[in-house]
Amino acid sequence: MEKIISFIINHLSFSVCAVCVALLLIGCSEKQVGKTGGFVERKNASFVLDGKEYRYVGTNFWYGAILASEGQGGDRARLLRELDKLHELGLDNLRILVGSDGKRGVMTKVEPTLQESPGVYNDTILAGLDYLLQQMGERGMKAVLYLNNAWEWSGGYGFYLEQAGAGKAPRPNETSYPEYMSFVSQFSTNIKAQELFFQYVRDIIGRTNRYTNVPYCDDPAIMSWQIGNEPRAFSDEAKEPFAKWLRQTSTLIRSLDKNHLISIGSEGIWGCEMDADLYEKICADPNIDYMNAHVWPYNWSWADKDSLAENVERACRNTAEYIHRHTAIAKRLQKPLVIEEFGYPRDGFAFLPGSPTVGRDRYYDFVFSLIKSEPTVCGCNFWGWGGEARPTHEQWQVGDDYCGDPAQEQQGLNSVFLCDTTTLNIIIKNTKR
């Protein structure tokens, strides 16, 4: 940059114009770097930021782009308060949904949607994503942005299959999850659906932020592009096509962006039809910079609804075994591992903010301690941040506050709210700078 400025001053008449151009370039350079620092990089099985090891405790903030918008669902005043609080707590790594897909008005799906039909975008959500990244950059925070979803709550697989002519995706709340999973297992072999997704990837990664004028591929506020939220093959027959699709996607992302890390967004072995070899194979892709695993004791029947606090010991034991299976693979591949989703319901399967969280607190404390003892686990994002939200209905409705639980789940089930002081104290203990 200094050479460019020197060239301008030396080769143009030394005038106000030349000085203005030089100052403009200086300003653009400072704006691009800002408080965010440099890009997060991988060095073997570790992350590095600005020459130092980067390890983090973060959270899932899937609704960030919607909250940052000025349209339906937007509340920039709340967004700024939430970001300030997260930063104060040391939660500077946020995992965020780029956008939801499909028509509005579908129960159990996030809205407003970003991609209403292929290539047709809701500009208010794009503006929200731009604003969110700008504000995160000013606070030195990092974003992990996921581009797709295997599940119904943001469209994802089902949306692309519908647009490719595969029929209407079943809604699990109307039919069943096995029926939904059977339908979306087609995604790994449906070339047209994948092509629609690839164009979406090009459109998003090729964006320039309207507030900072920085291309997304040059924005250090982004830590990683993530292929999807919990992408799965959903059948043994689809395993090989699934691995091929992931390789194609990582290759495309790398061709568009040389600066940012790439990850899959996988649940781990659980998300690979319990096939550890498949998980290791997809993570061995040279374009995949780090590994992911998710842990859900209640969803995976390690804890029962009516005895959540009593089942913590079993949940912790199974969690340790599950994470250790993944750290062994991480050591072989020499790649960092991030436990980017883990959660535990409130005692008694309650939903209201401030209701008891004895089981959750014990589980969180265990997971944080376990992660600290594993050098290859370089980060974690608990699920999820509810902040100052106050859910109005158990089933989310338009106009309700967004919290950590997407529209298909009971509102408040896995959210951490500002009034959950015991949980926050455990988080603070583990985010000390």
Short mmCIF file of C-alpha atoms in Angstrom, two decimals:
data_model
loop_
_atom_site.label_atom_id
_atom_site.label_comp_id
_atom_site.label_asym_id
_atom_site.label_seq_id
_atom_site.Cartn_x
_atom_site.Cartn_y
_atom_site.Cartn_z
CA MET A 1 0.00 0.00 0.00
CA GLU A 2 2.84 2.39 0.89
CA LYS A 3 4.39 1.87 -2.59
CA ILE A 4 1.11 2.71 -4.29
CA ILE A 5 0.73 5.89 -2.27
CA SER A 6 4.33 6.88 -3.04
CA PHE A 7 3.76 6.29 -6.77
CA ILE A 8 0.69 8.54 -6.74
CA ILE A 9 2.46 11.36 -4.94
CA ASN A 10 5.59 11.14 -7.13
CA HIS A 11 3.90 10.83 -10.51
CA LEU A 12 0.95 13.16 -10.10
CA SER A 13 1.37 16.87 -9.64
CA PHE A 14 1.55 17.38 -5.91
CA SER A 15 -1.89 18.78 -5.52
CA VAL A 16 -4.87 18.46 -3.27
CA CYS A 17 -6.15 15.79 -5.65
CA ALA A 18 -3.07 13.60 -5.19
CA VAL A 19 -3.15 13.96 -1.43
CA CYS A 20 -6.86 13.12 -1.35
CA VAL A 21 -6.34 9.96 -3.41
CA ALA A 22 -3.51 8.86 -1.11
CA LEU A 23 -5.60 9.49 2.00
CA LEU A 24 -8.53 7.62 0.45
CA LEU A 25 -6.34 4.58 -0.10
CA ILE A 26 -5.03 4.76 3.44
CA GLY A 27 -8.59 4.92 4.74
CA CYS A 28 -9.67 1.88 2.68
CA SER A 29 -6.74 -0.12 3.97
CA GLU A 30 -7.54 0.70 7.59
CA LYS A 31 -11.22 -0.01 7.05
CA GLN A 32 -10.47 -3.45 5.64
CA VAL A 33 -8.34 -4.51 8.59
CA GLY A 34 -10.11 -2.49 11.31
CA LYS A 35 -10.27 -3.99 14.80
CA THR A 36 -10.84 -7.45 13.40
CA GLY A 37 -7.15 -8.20 12.95
CA GLY A 38 -6.00 -10.63 10.32
CA PHE A 39 -7.41 -13.86 8.96
CA VAL A 40 -7.64 -16.95 11.11
CA GLU A 41 -5.23 -19.49 9.64
CA ARG A 42 -4.48 -23.15 10.24
CA LYS A 43 -1.05 -24.37 11.22
CA ASN A 44 -1.14 -28.16 11.44
CA ALA A 45 -3.61 -29.01 14.22
CA SER A 46 -3.92 -25.43 15.53
CA PHE A 47 -5.48 -22.12 14.58
CA VAL A 48 -3.33 -19.00 14.37
CA LEU A 49 -4.48 -15.36 14.43
CA ASP A 50 -2.03 -12.49 14.08
CA GLY A 51 0.88 -14.81 14.83
CA LYS A 52 -0.64 -16.24 18.03
CA GLU A 53 -2.48 -19.46 18.76
CA TYR A 54 -6.23 -18.93 18.45
CA ARG A 55 -8.47 -20.97 20.74
CA TYR A 56 -12.00 -19.90 21.51
CA VAL A 57 -15.29 -20.41 23.25
CA GLY A 58 -18.11 -19.07 21.11
CA THR A 59 -21.78 -19.60 20.51
CA ASN A 60 -24.36 -20.23 17.81
CA PHE A 61 -26.12 -17.05 16.71
CA TRP A 62 -27.93 -18.44 13.69
CA TYR A 63 -30.42 -15.53 13.43
CA GLY A 64 -27.76 -12.80 13.36
CA ALA A 65 -28.31 -11.70 9.74
CA ILE A 66 -32.09 -11.48 10.21
CA LEU A 67 -31.76 -9.49 13.44
CA ALA A 68 -29.30 -7.15 11.67
CA SER A 69 -31.75 -6.41 8.86
CA GLU A 70 -34.13 -3.47 8.58
CA GLY A 71 -37.04 -5.57 7.36
CA GLN A 72 -39.28 -8.16 8.99
CA GLY A 73 -37.56 -9.56 12.06
CA GLY A 74 -34.88 -6.90 12.10
CA ASP A 75 -33.88 -5.08 15.27
CA ARG A 76 -30.51 -3.40 14.95
CA ALA A 77 -30.71 -1.85 18.40
CA ARG A 78 -31.06 -5.31 19.93
CA LEU A 79 -28.33 -6.66 17.66
CA LEU A 80 -25.84 -4.09 18.90
CA ARG A 81 -26.73 -4.80 22.52
CA GLU A 82 -26.33 -8.54 21.93
CA LEU A 83 -22.97 -8.13 20.20
CA ASP A 84 -21.71 -5.86 22.97
CA LYS A 85 -22.77 -8.38 25.59
CA LEU A 86 -21.26 -11.32 23.72
CA HIS A 87 -18.01 -9.44 23.33
CA GLU A 88 -18.05 -8.50 27.02
CA LEU A 89 -18.47 -12.19 27.89
CA GLY A 90 -15.57 -13.17 25.62
CA LEU A 91 -17.83 -14.95 23.13
CA ASP A 92 -16.16 -13.51 20.05
CA ASN A 93 -16.74 -16.42 17.66
CA LEU A 94 -20.28 -16.69 16.28
CA ARG A 95 -21.65 -19.42 14.05
CA ILE A 96 -24.29 -17.86 11.78
CA LEU A 97 -26.78 -18.97 9.12
CA VAL A 98 -26.25 -17.04 5.86
CA GLY A 99 -29.95 -17.27 5.06
CA SER A 100 -33.09 -19.38 4.89
CA ASP A 101 -34.51 -20.71 1.61
CA GLY A 102 -37.99 -20.91 0.13
CA LYS A 103 -41.44 -19.45 0.53
CA ARG A 104 -42.57 -17.64 3.64
CA GLY A 105 -45.41 -18.72 5.86
CA VAL A 106 -44.25 -22.32 6.36
CA MET A 107 -44.56 -23.40 9.97
CA THR A 108 -41.32 -24.64 11.56
CA LYS A 109 -39.15 -22.82 9.01
CA VAL A 110 -37.03 -19.75 9.70
CA GLU A 111 -38.31 -16.55 8.14
CA PRO A 112 -38.04 -14.14 6.53
CA THR A 113 -36.20 -16.19 3.96
CA LEU A 114 -33.18 -14.95 2.03
CA GLN A 115 -33.52 -16.99 -1.18
CA GLU A 116 -37.17 -17.04 -2.13
CA SER A 117 -36.47 -18.91 -5.38
CA PRO A 118 -33.14 -19.82 -7.03
CA GLY A 119 -31.07 -16.67 -7.46
CA VAL A 120 -33.88 -14.38 -6.23
CA TYR A 121 -32.70 -12.80 -3.00
CA ASN A 122 -34.32 -10.77 -0.25
CA ASP A 123 -32.03 -7.75 -0.22
CA THR A 124 -32.95 -6.78 3.33
CA ILE A 125 -31.37 -10.01 4.62
CA LEU A 126 -28.25 -9.47 2.51
CA ALA A 127 -28.03 -5.97 3.95
CA GLY A 128 -28.43 -7.52 7.38
CA LEU A 129 -25.55 -9.90 6.76
CA ASP A 130 -23.42 -7.00 5.54
CA TYR A 131 -24.26 -4.95 8.63
CA LEU A 132 -23.66 -7.88 10.97
CA LEU A 133 -20.18 -8.47 9.54
CA GLN A 134 -19.37 -4.78 9.75
CA GLN A 135 -20.38 -4.63 13.40
CA MET A 136 -18.57 -7.85 14.27
CA GLY A 137 -15.45 -6.52 12.57
CA GLU A 138 -15.56 -3.36 14.64
CA ARG A 139 -15.61 -5.49 17.79
CA GLY A 140 -12.86 -7.87 16.70
CA MET A 141 -15.29 -10.81 16.43
CA LYS A 142 -15.14 -13.72 13.98
CA ALA A 143 -17.99 -15.31 12.00
CA VAL A 144 -18.43 -18.88 10.83
CA LEU A 145 -20.99 -18.70 8.00
CA TYR A 146 -22.85 -21.81 6.91
CA LEU A 147 -24.26 -21.93 3.42
CA ASN A 148 -26.70 -24.85 3.44
CA ASN A 149 -28.72 -27.01 5.82
CA ALA A 150 -29.62 -30.68 5.74
CA TRP A 151 -32.65 -29.95 7.92
CA GLU A 152 -36.01 -28.41 7.16
CA TRP A 153 -35.80 -25.40 9.46
CA SER A 154 -34.02 -23.19 6.93
CA GLY A 155 -34.93 -24.85 3.63
CA GLY A 156 -31.59 -26.21 2.46
CA TYR A 157 -31.60 -29.71 0.96
CA GLY A 158 -35.39 -29.79 0.62
CA PHE A 159 -35.56 -26.39 -1.08
CA TYR A 160 -32.98 -27.29 -3.74
CA LEU A 161 -34.63 -30.65 -4.42
CA GLU A 162 -38.04 -29.02 -4.85
CA GLN A 163 -36.57 -26.45 -7.25
CA ALA A 164 -34.88 -29.25 -9.19
CA GLY A 165 -38.25 -30.96 -9.77
CA ALA A 166 -37.88 -33.81 -7.26
CA GLY A 167 -41.29 -33.16 -5.71
CA LYS A 168 -42.45 -31.50 -2.50
CA ALA A 169 -40.25 -32.05 0.53
CA PRO A 170 -42.19 -33.60 3.43
CA ARG A 171 -42.42 -31.45 6.55
CA PRO A 172 -41.41 -33.52 9.60
CA ASN A 173 -44.02 -31.77 11.76
CA GLU A 174 -46.69 -33.00 9.33
CA THR A 175 -45.29 -36.46 8.54
CA SER A 176 -42.16 -37.79 10.26
CA TYR A 177 -38.41 -37.30 10.30
CA PRO A 178 -37.74 -40.71 8.67
CA GLU A 179 -39.97 -39.69 5.74
CA TYR A 180 -38.20 -36.33 5.45
CA MET A 181 -34.76 -37.96 5.66
CA SER A 182 -35.67 -40.48 2.97
CA PHE A 183 -36.66 -37.64 0.63
CA VAL A 184 -33.59 -35.47 1.19
CA SER A 185 -31.23 -38.44 0.76
CA GLN A 186 -31.67 -37.68 -2.96
CA PHE A 187 -29.65 -34.49 -2.62
CA SER A 188 -26.28 -36.26 -2.86
CA THR A 189 -27.15 -37.61 -6.32
CA ASN A 190 -29.33 -34.81 -7.72
CA ILE A 191 -27.00 -32.85 -10.02
CA LYS A 192 -29.54 -30.12 -10.78
CA ALA A 193 -30.18 -29.44 -7.09
CA GLN A 194 -26.44 -29.25 -6.50
CA GLU A 195 -25.95 -26.86 -9.41
CA LEU A 196 -28.55 -24.51 -7.93
CA PHE A 197 -26.67 -24.61 -4.65
CA PHE A 198 -23.33 -23.99 -6.37
CA GLN A 199 -24.71 -20.82 -7.95
CA TYR A 200 -25.86 -19.65 -4.52
CA VAL A 201 -22.33 -20.24 -3.21
CA ARG A 202 -20.90 -18.12 -6.03
CA ASP A 203 -23.39 -15.34 -5.36
CA ILE A 204 -22.73 -15.16 -1.62
CA ILE A 205 -18.95 -15.55 -1.60
CA GLY A 206 -18.70 -13.12 -4.52
CA ARG A 207 -20.47 -10.35 -2.60
CA THR A 208 -19.02 -7.00 -1.57
CA ASN A 209 -20.20 -5.58 1.74
CA ARG A 210 -22.21 -2.41 1.08
CA TYR A 211 -21.20 -0.82 4.37
CA THR A 212 -17.45 -1.46 4.29
CA ASN A 213 -16.90 -1.81 0.51
CA VAL A 214 -14.80 -4.89 1.33
CA PRO A 215 -15.41 -8.04 -0.75
CA TYR A 216 -16.47 -10.94 1.44
CA CYS A 217 -13.42 -12.90 0.29
CA ASP A 218 -11.19 -10.15 1.74
CA ASP A 219 -13.06 -9.63 5.01
CA PRO A 220 -11.15 -10.84 8.09
CA ALA A 221 -14.36 -10.69 10.16
CA ILE A 222 -15.16 -14.02 8.49
CA MET A 223 -13.25 -16.95 9.97
CA SER A 224 -14.68 -19.74 7.86
CA TRP A 225 -17.08 -20.70 5.13
CA GLN A 226 -19.01 -23.79 6.13
CA ILE A 227 -20.61 -26.02 3.53
CA GLY A 228 -23.72 -26.60 5.58
CA ASN A 229 -25.38 -27.20 8.88
CA GLU A 230 -25.11 -30.91 9.66
CA PRO A 231 -24.87 -32.15 6.06
CA ARG A 232 -25.59 -35.88 5.86
CA ALA A 233 -25.80 -38.58 3.22
CA PHE A 234 -28.98 -39.90 4.92
CA SER A 235 -28.45 -43.40 3.45
CA ASP A 236 -25.66 -45.93 2.99
CA GLU A 237 -26.18 -45.80 -0.79
CA ALA A 238 -25.55 -42.06 -0.84
CA LYS A 239 -22.23 -42.12 1.06
CA GLU A 240 -19.94 -41.96 -1.96
CA PRO A 241 -21.98 -39.31 -3.82
CA PHE A 242 -22.17 -37.36 -0.56
CA ALA A 243 -18.39 -37.35 -0.21
CA LYS A 244 -18.08 -36.33 -3.88
CA TRP A 245 -20.51 -33.40 -3.43
CA LEU A 246 -18.57 -32.16 -0.40
CA ARG A 247 -15.30 -32.31 -2.37
CA GLN A 248 -16.83 -30.42 -5.27
CA THR A 249 -18.20 -27.76 -2.92
CA SER A 250 -14.91 -27.29 -1.06
CA THR A 251 -13.08 -27.01 -4.39
CA LEU A 252 -15.54 -24.36 -5.58
CA ILE A 253 -15.24 -22.35 -2.37
CA ARG A 254 -11.44 -22.48 -2.53
CA SER A 255 -11.49 -21.27 -6.13
CA LEU A 256 -13.57 -18.25 -5.06
CA ASP A 257 -11.78 -17.42 -1.81
CA LYS A 258 -8.11 -18.01 -1.02
CA ASN A 259 -8.18 -16.21 2.35
CA HIS A 260 -10.69 -18.02 4.53
CA LEU A 261 -10.83 -21.39 6.17
CA ILE A 262 -13.29 -24.02 4.94
CA SER A 263 -15.15 -26.54 7.07
CA ILE A 264 -17.97 -29.00 6.52
CA GLY A 265 -20.35 -28.33 9.42
CA SER A 266 -20.67 -32.05 10.15
CA GLU A 267 -22.03 -33.55 13.35
CA GLY A 268 -19.10 -35.94 13.08
CA ILE A 269 -19.45 -39.71 13.05
CA TRP A 270 -23.11 -39.41 14.06
CA GLY A 271 -23.74 -37.39 10.89
CA CYS A 272 -21.99 -39.97 8.69
CA GLU A 273 -24.42 -42.83 9.28
CA MET A 274 -22.16 -43.83 12.21
CA ASP A 275 -19.39 -44.55 9.70
CA ALA A 276 -16.09 -43.31 11.17
CA ASP A 277 -14.24 -44.14 7.95
CA LEU A 278 -16.59 -41.88 5.95
CA TYR A 279 -16.08 -39.07 8.45
CA GLU A 280 -12.30 -39.38 8.22
CA LYS A 281 -12.50 -39.52 4.43
CA ILE A 282 -14.51 -36.28 4.08
CA CYS A 283 -12.31 -34.49 6.61
CA ALA A 284 -9.13 -35.59 4.81
CA ASP A 285 -10.06 -33.41 1.80
CA PRO A 286 -7.10 -30.99 1.44
CA ASN A 287 -9.53 -28.06 1.01
CA ILE A 288 -11.11 -28.80 4.42
CA ASP A 289 -9.05 -26.90 6.97
CA TYR A 290 -10.57 -28.18 10.18
CA MET A 291 -13.00 -30.75 11.53
CA ASN A 292 -16.36 -30.31 13.25
CA ALA A 293 -18.39 -32.38 15.68
CA HIS A 294 -21.74 -31.75 17.35
CA VAL A 295 -22.99 -33.36 20.57
CA TRP A 296 -26.67 -33.62 21.49
CA PRO A 297 -27.26 -35.87 24.55
CA TYR A 298 -31.04 -35.45 24.65
CA ASN A 299 -31.56 -35.80 20.89
CA TRP A 300 -29.35 -38.90 20.87
CA SER A 301 -31.18 -40.54 23.82
CA TRP A 302 -28.28 -40.18 26.25
CA ALA A 303 -30.60 -38.24 28.58
CA ASP A 304 -34.33 -38.64 29.18
CA LYS A 305 -36.86 -35.83 29.19
CA ASP A 306 -38.15 -36.61 32.68
CA SER A 307 -34.71 -37.02 34.30
CA LEU A 308 -32.37 -34.57 32.62
CA ALA A 309 -30.51 -33.56 35.77
CA GLU A 310 -30.22 -37.20 36.88
CA ASN A 311 -28.86 -38.28 33.46
CA VAL A 312 -25.96 -35.81 33.32
CA GLU A 313 -23.35 -38.38 34.36
CA ARG A 314 -24.35 -40.72 31.52
CA ALA A 315 -24.47 -37.79 29.07
CA CYS A 316 -20.96 -36.69 30.11
CA ARG A 317 -19.56 -40.20 29.84
CA ASN A 318 -20.95 -40.70 26.33
CA THR A 319 -19.84 -37.20 25.31
CA ALA A 320 -16.26 -37.89 26.40
CA GLU A 321 -16.18 -41.14 24.45
CA TYR A 322 -17.64 -39.45 21.36
CA ILE A 323 -15.22 -36.52 21.41
CA HIS A 324 -12.23 -38.82 21.98
CA ARG A 325 -13.12 -40.78 18.84
CA HIS A 326 -12.90 -37.53 16.90
CA THR A 327 -9.70 -36.28 18.49
CA ALA A 328 -8.02 -39.52 17.43
CA ILE A 329 -8.94 -38.77 13.81
CA ALA A 330 -7.87 -35.13 14.22
CA LYS A 331 -4.44 -36.28 15.37
CA ARG A 332 -4.06 -38.58 12.39
CA LEU A 333 -5.10 -35.86 9.94
CA GLN A 334 -3.24 -33.11 11.82
CA LYS A 335 -6.24 -30.81 11.69
CA PRO A 336 -7.97 -28.79 14.42
CA LEU A 337 -11.31 -30.00 15.78
CA VAL A 338 -14.14 -27.67 16.81
CA ILE A 339 -17.11 -28.83 18.91
CA GLU A 340 -19.39 -26.30 17.28
CA GLU A 341 -22.74 -27.43 18.62
CA PHE A 342 -23.60 -28.83 22.01
CA GLY A 343 -26.63 -28.24 24.15
CA TYR A 344 -28.68 -29.56 27.02
CA PRO A 345 -32.35 -28.83 27.81
CA ARG A 346 -33.53 -27.07 30.95
CA ASP A 347 -34.46 -29.12 34.00
CA GLY A 348 -37.89 -30.67 33.71
CA PHE A 349 -37.89 -29.92 29.98
CA ALA A 350 -38.96 -26.37 30.78
CA PHE A 351 -38.67 -23.53 28.29
CA LEU A 352 -39.08 -20.25 30.16
CA PRO A 353 -36.03 -17.99 30.56
CA GLY A 354 -34.67 -18.26 34.07
CA SER A 355 -36.13 -21.73 34.72
CA PRO A 356 -33.66 -24.10 36.44
CA THR A 357 -30.61 -25.33 34.54
CA VAL A 358 -28.85 -27.59 37.04
CA GLY A 359 -28.34 -30.36 34.50
CA ARG A 360 -27.25 -27.99 31.76
CA ASP A 361 -24.77 -26.22 34.01
CA ARG A 362 -23.11 -29.47 35.01
CA TYR A 363 -22.99 -30.58 31.39
CA TYR A 364 -21.53 -27.28 30.12
CA ASP A 365 -18.90 -27.31 32.84
CA PHE A 366 -17.89 -30.84 31.89
CA VAL A 367 -17.67 -30.09 28.16
CA PHE A 368 -15.57 -26.96 28.70
CA SER A 369 -13.22 -28.88 31.00
CA LEU A 370 -12.93 -31.73 28.53
CA ILE A 371 -12.14 -29.37 25.67
CA LYS A 372 -9.40 -27.68 27.68
CA SER A 373 -7.74 -31.06 28.18
CA GLU A 374 -7.69 -31.88 24.47
CA PRO A 375 -5.01 -29.92 22.52
CA THR A 376 -6.57 -30.78 19.13
CA VAL A 377 -9.92 -29.27 20.18
CA CYS A 378 -9.26 -25.64 19.35
CA GLY A 379 -12.71 -24.18 19.76
CA CYS A 380 -16.34 -24.70 20.66
CA ASN A 381 -19.68 -22.97 20.05
CA PHE A 382 -22.46 -23.84 22.48
CA TRP A 383 -26.04 -23.88 21.21
CA GLY A 384 -27.33 -21.34 21.41
CA TRP A 385 -27.49 -17.67 22.30
CA GLY A 386 -30.92 -16.38 23.36
CA GLY A 387 -29.64 -13.22 25.01
CA GLU A 388 -32.38 -10.75 25.87
CA ALA A 389 -35.11 -12.60 23.93
CA ARG A 390 -38.37 -13.41 25.67
CA PRO A 391 -40.24 -16.15 23.78
CA THR A 392 -43.95 -15.45 23.42
CA HIS A 393 -45.08 -18.87 22.18
CA GLU A 394 -43.69 -22.39 22.52
CA GLN A 395 -44.07 -22.73 18.72
CA TRP A 396 -42.35 -19.75 17.10
CA GLN A 397 -44.64 -17.33 15.26
CA VAL A 398 -43.90 -14.30 13.09
CA GLY A 399 -43.28 -11.35 15.34
CA ASP A 400 -41.84 -13.40 18.22
CA ASP A 401 -38.31 -12.71 19.43
CA TYR A 402 -35.57 -14.82 17.87
CA CYS A 403 -33.67 -16.97 20.33
CA GLY A 404 -31.25 -19.87 20.13
CA ASP A 405 -33.96 -22.36 19.18
CA PRO A 406 -34.99 -22.35 15.49
CA ALA A 407 -38.62 -22.42 14.48
CA GLN A 408 -39.00 -26.23 14.56
CA GLU A 409 -38.04 -26.47 18.24
CA GLN A 410 -39.71 -25.40 21.46
CA GLN A 411 -38.68 -21.80 22.08
CA GLY A 412 -36.31 -21.64 25.03
CA LEU A 413 -35.43 -25.34 25.06
CA ASN A 414 -31.68 -24.99 24.44
CA SER A 415 -31.27 -21.20 24.60
CA VAL A 416 -28.95 -19.40 27.00
CA PHE A 417 -30.63 -16.16 28.07
CA LEU A 418 -29.14 -13.19 29.88
CA CYS A 419 -31.13 -14.12 32.98
CA ASP A 420 -29.56 -17.61 33.11
CA THR A 421 -26.94 -16.40 35.55
CA THR A 422 -25.60 -19.77 36.68
CA THR A 423 -24.95 -20.86 33.10
CA LEU A 424 -23.39 -17.49 32.26
CA ASN A 425 -21.05 -17.80 35.23
CA ILE A 426 -19.77 -21.12 33.89
CA ILE A 427 -19.29 -19.58 30.45
CA ILE A 428 -17.45 -16.58 31.90
CA LYS A 429 -15.15 -18.90 33.83
CA ASN A 430 -14.13 -20.49 30.54
CA THR A 431 -13.77 -17.34 28.41
CA LYS A 432 -11.37 -15.42 30.60
CA ARG A 433 -9.06 -13.51 28.31
#
